[in-house]
Short mmCIF file of C-alpha atoms and ligand atoms in Angstrom, two decimals:
data_model
loop_
_atom_site.label_atom_id
_atom_site.label_comp_id
_atom_site.label_asym_id
_atom_site.label_seq_id
_atom_site.Cartn_x
_atom_site.Cartn_y
_atom_site.Cartn_z
CA UNK A 247 55.29 -77.22 -8.72
CA UNK A 248 55.90 -80.21 -10.97
CA UNK A 249 54.31 -79.22 -14.27
CA UNK A 250 55.26 -82.61 -15.75
CA UNK A 251 53.02 -84.47 -13.29
CA UNK A 252 51.05 -87.07 -15.21
CA UNK A 253 47.31 -87.10 -14.85
CA UNK A 254 46.11 -90.25 -13.11
CA UNK A 255 43.94 -92.47 -15.30
CA UNK A 256 41.41 -94.43 -13.27
CA UNK A 257 40.66 -97.85 -14.71
CA UNK A 258 37.56 -99.96 -14.14
CA UNK A 259 38.04 -103.65 -14.96
CA UNK A 260 35.06 -105.86 -15.81
CA UNK A 261 35.48 -109.62 -15.43
CA UNK A 262 33.31 -112.73 -15.54
CA UNK A 263 35.69 -115.53 -14.56
CA UNK A 264 39.31 -116.41 -13.92
CA UNK A 265 40.61 -112.85 -14.08
CA UNK A 266 44.15 -113.63 -15.24
CA UNK A 267 44.25 -110.59 -17.55
CA UNK A 268 42.96 -108.36 -14.75
CA UNK A 269 45.74 -109.79 -12.52
CA UNK A 270 48.36 -109.22 -15.21
CA UNK A 271 47.20 -105.63 -15.58
CA UNK A 272 47.21 -105.04 -11.83
CA UNK A 273 50.71 -106.54 -11.54
CA UNK A 274 51.98 -104.42 -14.46
CA UNK A 275 50.60 -101.30 -12.75
CA UNK A 276 52.34 -102.29 -9.49
CA UNK A 277 55.59 -102.81 -11.43
CA UNK A 278 55.36 -99.34 -12.97
CA UNK A 279 54.67 -100.59 -16.51
CA UNK A 280 51.49 -98.52 -16.86
CA UNK A 281 52.59 -95.05 -15.72
CA UNK A 282 49.64 -92.99 -14.55
CA UNK A 283 47.26 -95.97 -14.49
CA UNK A 284 45.42 -97.09 -11.38
CA UNK A 285 42.71 -99.73 -11.03
CA UNK A 286 39.78 -98.03 -9.30
CA UNK A 287 37.41 -101.01 -9.21
CA UNK A 288 37.06 -104.62 -10.40
CA UNK A 289 33.47 -105.54 -11.20
CA UNK A 290 32.27 -109.08 -11.89
CA UNK A 291 28.93 -110.10 -13.33
CA UNK A 292 29.28 -113.48 -11.57
CA UNK A 293 29.59 -113.87 -7.80
CA UNK A 294 31.64 -117.06 -8.26
CA UNK A 295 34.29 -115.51 -10.53
CA UNK A 296 37.72 -116.67 -9.40
CA UNK A 297 39.11 -113.29 -10.42
CA UNK A 298 37.37 -111.64 -7.46
CA UNK A 299 39.74 -113.34 -5.01
CA UNK A 300 42.74 -112.50 -7.19
CA UNK A 301 41.67 -108.83 -7.17
CA UNK A 302 41.12 -108.81 -3.42
CA UNK A 303 44.57 -110.39 -2.88
CA UNK A 304 46.00 -107.42 -4.73
CA UNK A 305 44.16 -104.98 -2.48
CA UNK A 306 41.71 -103.90 -5.19
CA UNK A 307 38.13 -102.93 -4.52
CA UNK A 308 35.75 -105.56 -5.91
CA UNK A 309 32.05 -105.47 -6.63
CA UNK A 310 29.64 -108.13 -7.84
CA UNK A 311 26.83 -106.91 -10.06
CA UNK A 312 25.01 -110.05 -11.13
CA UNK A 313 23.53 -110.17 -14.60
CA UNK A 314 21.29 -113.08 -13.78
CA UNK A 315 17.62 -112.37 -13.20
CA UNK A 316 17.58 -108.76 -14.41
CA UNK A 317 17.28 -106.78 -17.58
CA UNK A 318 20.39 -105.68 -19.41
CA UNK A 319 19.36 -102.05 -18.87
CA UNK A 320 19.16 -102.44 -15.10
CA UNK A 321 22.42 -104.41 -14.98
CA UNK A 322 24.33 -101.91 -17.07
CA UNK A 323 22.87 -98.91 -15.25
CA UNK A 324 24.28 -100.28 -12.01
CA UNK A 325 27.70 -100.90 -13.55
CA UNK A 326 27.81 -97.39 -15.06
CA UNK A 327 26.81 -95.91 -11.72
CA UNK A 328 29.57 -97.86 -9.94
CA UNK A 329 32.15 -96.72 -12.51
CA UNK A 330 31.04 -93.09 -12.38
CA UNK A 331 31.02 -93.04 -8.59
CA UNK A 332 34.70 -94.03 -8.74
CA UNK A 333 35.52 -91.48 -11.44
CA UNK A 334 36.62 -94.18 -13.86
CA UNK A 335 38.25 -92.84 -17.04
CA UNK A 336 38.70 -96.06 -19.00
CA UNK A 337 36.98 -99.43 -18.82
CA UNK A 338 38.93 -102.64 -19.50
CA UNK A 339 36.96 -105.74 -20.37
CA UNK A 340 38.99 -108.75 -19.23
CA UNK A 341 37.08 -111.91 -20.03
CA UNK A 342 33.80 -110.06 -19.44
CA UNK A 343 31.19 -112.17 -21.15
CA UNK A 344 28.09 -109.91 -21.08
CA UNK A 345 27.48 -108.08 -24.35
CA UNK A 346 27.40 -104.32 -23.88
CA UNK A 347 24.51 -102.28 -25.23
CA UNK A 348 24.97 -99.13 -27.29
CA UNK A 349 23.84 -97.18 -24.22
CA UNK A 350 26.84 -98.48 -22.24
CA UNK A 351 29.20 -97.94 -25.15
CA UNK A 352 27.94 -94.37 -25.53
CA UNK A 353 28.53 -93.71 -21.83
CA UNK A 354 32.24 -94.53 -22.26
CA UNK A 355 32.62 -93.96 -26.01
CA UNK A 356 36.26 -94.39 -27.11
CA UNK A 357 37.31 -95.41 -23.61
CA UNK A 358 36.35 -99.11 -23.47
CA UNK A 359 39.05 -101.66 -24.26
CA UNK A 360 38.73 -105.41 -24.78
CA UNK A 361 41.18 -108.26 -25.17
CA UNK A 362 40.30 -111.03 -27.58
CA UNK A 363 42.21 -114.30 -28.14
CA UNK A 364 42.62 -114.14 -31.92
CA UNK A 365 44.14 -111.93 -34.59
CA UNK A 366 41.08 -109.85 -35.34
CA UNK A 367 39.26 -109.46 -37.63
CA UNK A 368 39.66 -113.26 -37.81
CA UNK A 369 37.56 -115.28 -35.41
CA UNK A 370 35.47 -112.76 -33.44
CA UNK A 371 32.95 -113.88 -30.86
CA UNK A 372 33.03 -117.00 -28.74
CA UNK A 373 35.57 -119.85 -28.84
CA UNK A 374 38.15 -117.93 -30.87
CA UNK A 375 40.88 -120.53 -30.30
CA UNK A 376 38.59 -123.35 -31.47
CA UNK A 377 37.62 -121.30 -34.53
CA UNK A 378 41.32 -120.84 -35.37
CA UNK A 379 42.04 -124.58 -35.09
CA UNK A 380 38.98 -125.54 -37.11
CA UNK A 381 39.90 -123.06 -39.84
CA UNK A 382 43.45 -124.40 -40.00
CA UNK A 383 45.40 -121.16 -39.62
CA UNK A 384 49.14 -121.57 -38.93
CA UNK A 385 49.33 -118.38 -36.87
CA UNK A 386 46.95 -116.92 -34.34
CA UNK A 387 47.37 -114.49 -31.47
CA UNK A 388 45.57 -111.86 -29.49
CA UNK A 389 44.20 -108.38 -30.03
CA UNK A 390 43.42 -105.43 -27.79
CA UNK A 391 40.84 -103.18 -29.38
CA UNK A 392 38.46 -100.37 -28.58
CA UNK A 393 34.89 -101.53 -28.12
CA UNK A 394 32.15 -100.26 -30.39
CA UNK A 395 28.71 -101.60 -31.28
CA UNK A 396 30.15 -104.41 -33.43
CA UNK A 397 31.26 -107.81 -32.15
CA UNK A 398 35.03 -107.46 -31.65
CA UNK A 399 35.14 -105.04 -34.59
CA UNK A 400 36.40 -101.86 -32.92
CA UNK A 401 39.69 -100.12 -33.73
CA UNK A 402 42.75 -102.27 -33.09
CA UNK A 403 45.20 -100.90 -30.52
CA UNK A 404 47.83 -103.71 -30.32
CA UNK A 405 48.24 -107.32 -31.48
CA UNK A 406 50.61 -110.21 -30.86
CA UNK A 407 51.13 -113.31 -32.97
CA UNK A 408 51.65 -116.92 -31.84
CA UNK A 409 52.26 -120.04 -33.96
CA UNK A 410 49.70 -122.84 -34.17
CA UNK A 411 51.41 -126.22 -33.72
CA UNK A 412 50.41 -129.46 -35.45
CA UNK A 413 49.57 -131.16 -32.15
CA UNK A 414 47.69 -128.19 -30.67
CA UNK A 415 44.41 -128.65 -28.87
CA UNK A 416 42.12 -125.78 -28.00
CA UNK A 417 43.64 -125.83 -24.51
CA UNK A 418 47.30 -125.74 -25.60
CA UNK A 419 46.67 -122.99 -28.14
CA UNK A 420 44.66 -120.98 -25.59
CA UNK A 421 47.49 -121.33 -23.06
CA UNK A 422 50.11 -120.13 -25.58
CA UNK A 423 47.93 -117.15 -26.53
CA UNK A 424 47.21 -116.33 -22.88
CA UNK A 425 50.92 -115.86 -22.15
CA UNK A 426 50.98 -113.16 -24.81
CA UNK A 427 47.69 -111.65 -23.64
CA UNK A 428 49.26 -111.00 -20.25
CA UNK A 429 51.99 -108.90 -21.88
CA UNK A 430 49.80 -107.30 -24.52
CA UNK A 431 46.97 -105.95 -22.38
CA UNK A 432 49.17 -103.90 -20.02
CA UNK A 433 51.17 -102.57 -23.00
CA UNK A 434 47.98 -101.52 -24.81
CA UNK A 435 46.51 -99.94 -21.69
CA UNK A 436 49.76 -98.07 -21.12
CA UNK A 437 49.53 -96.73 -24.67
CA UNK A 438 45.96 -95.51 -24.17
CA UNK A 439 46.86 -93.95 -20.80
CA UNK A 440 49.80 -92.13 -22.43
CA UNK A 441 47.48 -91.02 -25.19
CA UNK A 442 50.30 -90.64 -27.71
CA UNK A 443 48.35 -91.92 -30.69
CA UNK A 444 46.19 -90.55 -33.46
CA UNK A 445 43.32 -92.22 -35.25
CA UNK A 446 43.53 -92.21 -39.05
CA UNK A 447 40.42 -93.89 -40.43
CA UNK A 448 40.75 -97.34 -38.81
CA UNK A 449 44.44 -97.05 -37.93
CA UNK A 450 45.79 -96.13 -34.53
CA UNK A 451 49.22 -94.70 -35.16
CA UNK A 452 51.88 -92.91 -33.16
CA UNK A 453 51.17 -89.23 -32.65
CA UNK A 454 53.30 -86.98 -34.77
CA UNK A 455 54.71 -84.40 -32.41
CA UNK A 456 54.64 -80.84 -33.73
CA UNK A 457 57.11 -78.31 -32.36
C1 GAR B 786 40.95 -114.49 -22.25
O1 GAR B 786 41.58 -115.45 -23.07
C2 GAR B 786 40.33 -113.40 -23.10
O2 GAR B 786 41.08 -113.09 -24.23
C3 GAR B 786 39.03 -114.06 -23.48
O3 GAR B 786 38.58 -114.70 -22.31
C4 GAR B 786 39.72 -115.08 -21.55
C5 GAR B 786 39.56 -114.52 -20.16
O4 GAR B 786 40.57 -115.02 -19.34
N1 GAR B 786 38.07 -113.10 -23.93
C6 GAR B 786 37.23 -113.33 -24.92
O5 GAR B 786 37.17 -114.39 -25.50
C7 GAR B 786 36.34 -112.15 -25.26
N2 GAR B 786 35.66 -112.38 -26.50
P1 GAR B 786 40.89 -114.33 -17.95
O6 GAR B 786 39.55 -114.23 -17.20
O7 GAR B 786 41.84 -115.25 -17.27
O8 GAR B 786 41.47 -112.98 -18.23
#
């Protein structure tokens, strides 16, 4: 018997649009960069999300659970049910634009990750790249963090930095950040799947192994 066999971590990915981070994560898993990770389901809150086709191309199960025309409670209850039915261990938000209630967060407390296109805690919320340009920062980047009840204020798992150029537009800055997002999200998910970290107040640091 192989006692070193790694437990499989089943990942549910929530998207609303393009799905490039979901694709990057799926490709990293296929390449063996997220040992033990498997995408169990990709759920979109918009039927027209381009990411649905990208997920299907990769052989992933997809599900549309529309937000429109229903209460947040009903919408979230259906998502939680879909995740539980598939025994999902961690939930990755990848451009998912519905705000999660405390009920949802409680259901997967400490196991929901999000990627945000700024160096948090700077520029949370919408239009992070525009906020960075308007503020005049010389460096921006992206952050993967755990989700709590705050807006992009949960514990930071990993970050990457990119320069802001003089001639940047929102689009060019977003594109430069996105390249880093596609590396960062799989690396952060791999870290959470490995579980080799400890939480000290707000800091997520490498676990100190005791013999
Ligand atoms: C990404 O840039 C992600 O960081 C951002 O939406 C984009 C989704 O792109 N998320 C947020 O702004 C969350 N506050 P994708 O659908 O191609 O992954």
